[in-house]
GROMACS .gro file of N, CA and C in nm:
model
  204
    1MET      N    1   0.081  -0.120   0.000
    1MET     CA    2   0.000   0.000   0.000
    1MET      C    3   0.086   0.127   0.000
    2GLU      N    4   0.201   0.121   0.066
    2GLU     CA    5   0.288   0.237   0.073
    2GLU      C    6   0.343   0.275  -0.063
    3TYR      N    7   0.364   0.176  -0.150
    3TYR     CA    8   0.418   0.206  -0.283
    3TYR      C    9   0.318   0.285  -0.366
    4LEU      N   10   0.187   0.265  -0.340
    4LEU     CA   11   0.087   0.343  -0.413
    4LEU      C   12   0.095   0.491  -0.375
    5VAL      N   13   0.121   0.520  -0.252
    5VAL     CA   14   0.136   0.659  -0.208
    5VAL      C   15   0.255   0.722  -0.278
    6ILE      N   16   0.363   0.649  -0.289
    6ILE     CA   17   0.482   0.700  -0.356
    6ILE      C   18   0.454   0.724  -0.504
    7ILE      N   19   0.389   0.628  -0.568
    7ILE     CA   20   0.358   0.641  -0.711
    7ILE      C   21   0.266   0.760  -0.735
    8TYR      N   22   0.162   0.776  -0.653
    8TYR     CA   23   0.071   0.890  -0.668
    8TYR      C   24   0.142   1.022  -0.642
    9SER      N   25   0.229   1.024  -0.543
    9SER     CA   26   0.303   1.147  -0.512
    9SER      C   27   0.393   1.188  -0.628
   10VAL      N   28   0.463   1.092  -0.686
   10VAL     CA   29   0.549   1.121  -0.801
   10VAL      C   30   0.464   1.169  -0.919
   11GLY      N   31   0.350   1.106  -0.940
   11GLY     CA   32   0.260   1.148  -1.048
   11GLY      C   33   0.210   1.289  -1.030
   12ILE      N   34   0.176   1.325  -0.909
   12ILE     CA   35   0.128   1.461  -0.882
   12ILE      C   36   0.240   1.562  -0.904
   13VAL      N   37   0.360   1.530  -0.861
   13VAL     CA   38   0.474   1.621  -0.881
   13VAL      C   39   0.501   1.640  -1.030
   14ILE      N   40   0.496   1.533  -1.107
   14ILE     CA   41   0.518   1.543  -1.252
   14ILE      C   42   0.410   1.629  -1.316
   15CYS      N   43   0.285   1.610  -1.276
   15CYS     CA   44   0.176   1.691  -1.330
   15CYS      C   45   0.194   1.838  -1.297
   16LEU      N   46   0.237   1.869  -1.175
   16LEU     CA   47   0.261   2.007  -1.137
   16LEU      C   48   0.373   2.070  -1.220
   17PHE      N   49   0.482   1.995  -1.241
   17PHE     CA   50   0.590   2.045  -1.325
   17PHE      C   51   0.542   2.068  -1.468
   18ASP      N   52   0.459   1.976  -1.520
   18ASP     CA   53   0.406   1.995  -1.655
   18ASP      C   54   0.324   2.122  -1.665
   19ILE      N   55   0.240   2.147  -1.566
   19ILE     CA   56   0.158   2.269  -1.567
   19ILE      C   57   0.247   2.393  -1.561
   20LEU      N   58   0.348   2.391  -1.476
   20LEU     CA   59   0.439   2.507  -1.467
   20LEU      C   60   0.514   2.531  -1.597
   21ILE      N   61   0.557   2.425  -1.661
   21ILE     CA   62   0.630   2.440  -1.788
   21ILE      C   63   0.538   2.493  -1.897
   22VAL      N   64   0.416   2.443  -1.905
   22VAL     CA   65   0.321   2.493  -2.006
   22VAL      C   66   0.293   2.640  -1.982
   23LEU      N   67   0.284   2.682  -1.857
   23LEU     CA   68   0.265   2.824  -1.828
   23LEU      C   69   0.388   2.906  -1.870
   24GLN      N   70   0.508   2.851  -1.850
   24GLN     CA   71   0.630   2.920  -1.895
   24GLN      C   72   0.631   2.932  -2.047
   25ILE      N   73   0.594   2.826  -2.115
   25ILE     CA   74   0.592   2.827  -2.262
   25ILE      C   75   0.492   2.930  -2.312
   26SER      N   76   0.378   2.942  -2.246
   26SER     CA   77   0.274   3.034  -2.293
   26SER      C   78   0.316   3.180  -2.283
   27ARG      N   79   0.418   3.211  -2.206
   27ARG     CA   80   0.463   3.349  -2.190
   27ARG      C   81   0.551   3.398  -2.306
   28TYR      N   82   0.596   3.309  -2.391
   28TYR     CA   83   0.676   3.351  -2.505
   28TYR      C   84   0.587   3.421  -2.607
   29PRO      N   85   0.645   3.508  -2.691
   29PRO     CA   86   0.562   3.587  -2.783
   29PRO      C   87   0.491   3.501  -2.888
   30TYR      N   88   0.385   3.559  -2.942
   30TYR     CA   89   0.303   3.490  -3.041
   30TYR      C   90   0.383   3.455  -3.166
   31SER      N   91   0.486   3.530  -3.196
   31SER     CA   92   0.566   3.504  -3.316
   31SER      C   93   0.636   3.369  -3.309
   32LYS      N   94   0.646   3.311  -3.192
   32LYS     CA   95   0.709   3.180  -3.176
   32LYS      C   96   0.605   3.071  -3.156
   33ARG      N   97   0.487   3.087  -3.217
   33ARG     CA   98   0.377   2.995  -3.194
   33ARG      C   99   0.407   2.852  -3.236
   34LYS      N  100   0.483   2.833  -3.344
   34LYS     CA  101   0.516   2.696  -3.386
   34LYS      C  102   0.602   2.625  -3.282
   35GLU      N  103   0.701   2.696  -3.231
   35GLU     CA  104   0.787   2.638  -3.128
   35GLU      C  105   0.708   2.614  -2.999
   36LYS      N  106   0.617   2.707  -2.966
   36LYS     CA  107   0.536   2.691  -2.846
   36LYS      C  108   0.447   2.568  -2.855
   37VAL      N  109   0.385   2.548  -2.970
   37VAL     CA  110   0.299   2.430  -2.989
   37VAL      C  111   0.382   2.303  -2.982
   38LEU      N  112   0.498   2.304  -3.046
   38LEU     CA  113   0.585   2.187  -3.044
   38LEU      C  114   0.624   2.150  -2.901
   39TRP      N  115   0.674   2.246  -2.825
   39TRP     CA  116   0.721   2.215  -2.690
   39TRP      C  117   0.607   2.184  -2.594
   40THR      N  118   0.492   2.246  -2.615
   40THR     CA  119   0.376   2.211  -2.532
   40THR      C  120   0.336   2.067  -2.556
   41ASN      N  121   0.334   2.024  -2.681
   41ASN     CA  122   0.301   1.885  -2.712
   41ASN      C  123   0.404   1.788  -2.656
   42VAL      N  124   0.532   1.823  -2.667
   42VAL     CA  125   0.636   1.735  -2.613
   42VAL      C  126   0.618   1.718  -2.462
   43VAL      N  127   0.594   1.828  -2.392
   43VAL     CA  128   0.581   1.822  -2.246
   43VAL      C  129   0.456   1.743  -2.205
   44LEU      N  130   0.346   1.762  -2.278
   44LEU     CA  131   0.222   1.695  -2.239
   44LEU      C  132   0.216   1.549  -2.283
   45LEU      N  133   0.276   1.517  -2.396
   45LEU     CA  134   0.270   1.378  -2.444
   45LEU      C  135   0.378   1.289  -2.384
   46LEU      N  136   0.487   1.349  -2.341
   46LEU     CA  137   0.595   1.275  -2.274
   46LEU      C  138   0.619   1.339  -2.138
   47PRO      N  139   0.530   1.318  -2.043
   47PRO     CA  140   0.534   1.396  -1.919
   47PRO      C  141   0.669   1.392  -1.846
   48PHE      N  142   0.725   1.277  -1.825
   48PHE     CA  143   0.849   1.268  -1.748
   48PHE      C  144   0.968   1.315  -1.831
   49PHE      N  145   0.982   1.261  -1.952
   49PHE     CA  146   1.096   1.296  -2.037
   49PHE      C  147   1.081   1.435  -2.097
   50GLY      N  148   0.958   1.479  -2.118
   50GLY     CA  149   0.935   1.612  -2.174
   50GLY      C  150   0.987   1.723  -2.084
   51ILE      N  151   0.978   1.701  -1.953
   51ILE     CA  152   1.030   1.800  -1.858
   51ILE      C  153   1.180   1.818  -1.879
   52PHE      N  154   1.251   1.707  -1.886
   52PHE     CA  155   1.397   1.714  -1.903
   52PHE      C  156   1.434   1.767  -2.041
   53LEU      N  157   1.364   1.725  -2.144
   53LEU     CA  158   1.393   1.776  -2.279
   53LEU      C  159   1.372   1.926  -2.287
   54TYR      N  160   1.264   1.974  -2.226
   54TYR     CA  161   1.239   2.117  -2.230
   54TYR      C  162   1.350   2.195  -2.161
   55TYR      N  163   1.391   2.149  -2.041
   55TYR     CA  164   1.494   2.223  -1.969
   55TYR      C  165   1.632   2.209  -2.033
   56LEU      N  166   1.657   2.099  -2.103
   56LEU     CA  167   1.787   2.082  -2.169
   56LEU      C  168   1.794   2.152  -2.304
   57VAL      N  169   1.685   2.149  -2.380
   57VAL     CA  170   1.690   2.199  -2.518
   57VAL      C  171   1.588   2.311  -2.542
   58GLY      N  172   1.467   2.295  -2.495
   58GLY     CA  173   1.357   2.383  -2.531
   58GLY      C  174   1.372   2.527  -2.488
   59ARG      N  175   1.416   2.550  -2.366
   59ARG     CA  176   1.429   2.689  -2.320
   59ARG      C  177   1.529   2.766  -2.405
   60ASP      N  178   1.639   2.703  -2.439
   60ASP     CA  179   1.740   2.771  -2.522
   60ASP      C  180   1.684   2.803  -2.660
   61ARG      N  181   1.607   2.710  -2.717
   61ARG     CA  182   1.550   2.734  -2.850
   61ARG      C  183   1.445   2.843  -2.847
   62LEU      N  184   1.364   2.848  -2.743
   62LEU     CA  185   1.261   2.953  -2.734
   62LEU      C  186   1.322   3.088  -2.699
   63ASP      N  187   1.431   3.087  -2.622
   63ASP     CA  188   1.497   3.213  -2.588
   63ASP      C  189   1.573   3.272  -2.705
   64ASN      N  190   1.612   3.187  -2.800
   64ASN     CA  191   1.687   3.232  -2.916
   64ASN      C  192   1.600   3.327  -2.998
   65ASP      N  193   1.652   3.445  -3.030
   65ASP     CA  194   1.574   3.547  -3.099
   65ASP      C  195   1.585   3.538  -3.250
   66THR      N  196   1.645   3.437  -3.308
   66THR     CA  197   1.662   3.431  -3.453
   66THR      C  198   1.534   3.395  -3.525
   67HIS      N  199   1.433   3.341  -3.458
   67HIS     CA  200   1.308   3.300  -3.524
   67HIS      C  201   1.205   3.409  -3.529
   68GLN      N  202   1.234   3.526  -3.478
   68GLN     CA  203   1.135   3.634  -3.478
   68GLN      C  204   1.128   3.702  -3.610
   0.00000   0.00000   0.00000
């Protein structure tokens, strides 16, 4: 029974991180809408790995001003 508490706790933490990341992505300008949609889908469809991919690659790509 204790393992279920751990699994649910980890799931809730991952969901909270996903929500925070989607809110961060939504703050980027409209001109980067393709990148925003791509990274939102990555984070939501791959909840655990999407968090790491976004922090390793996504933030740098969205911060890059060459796509404006």
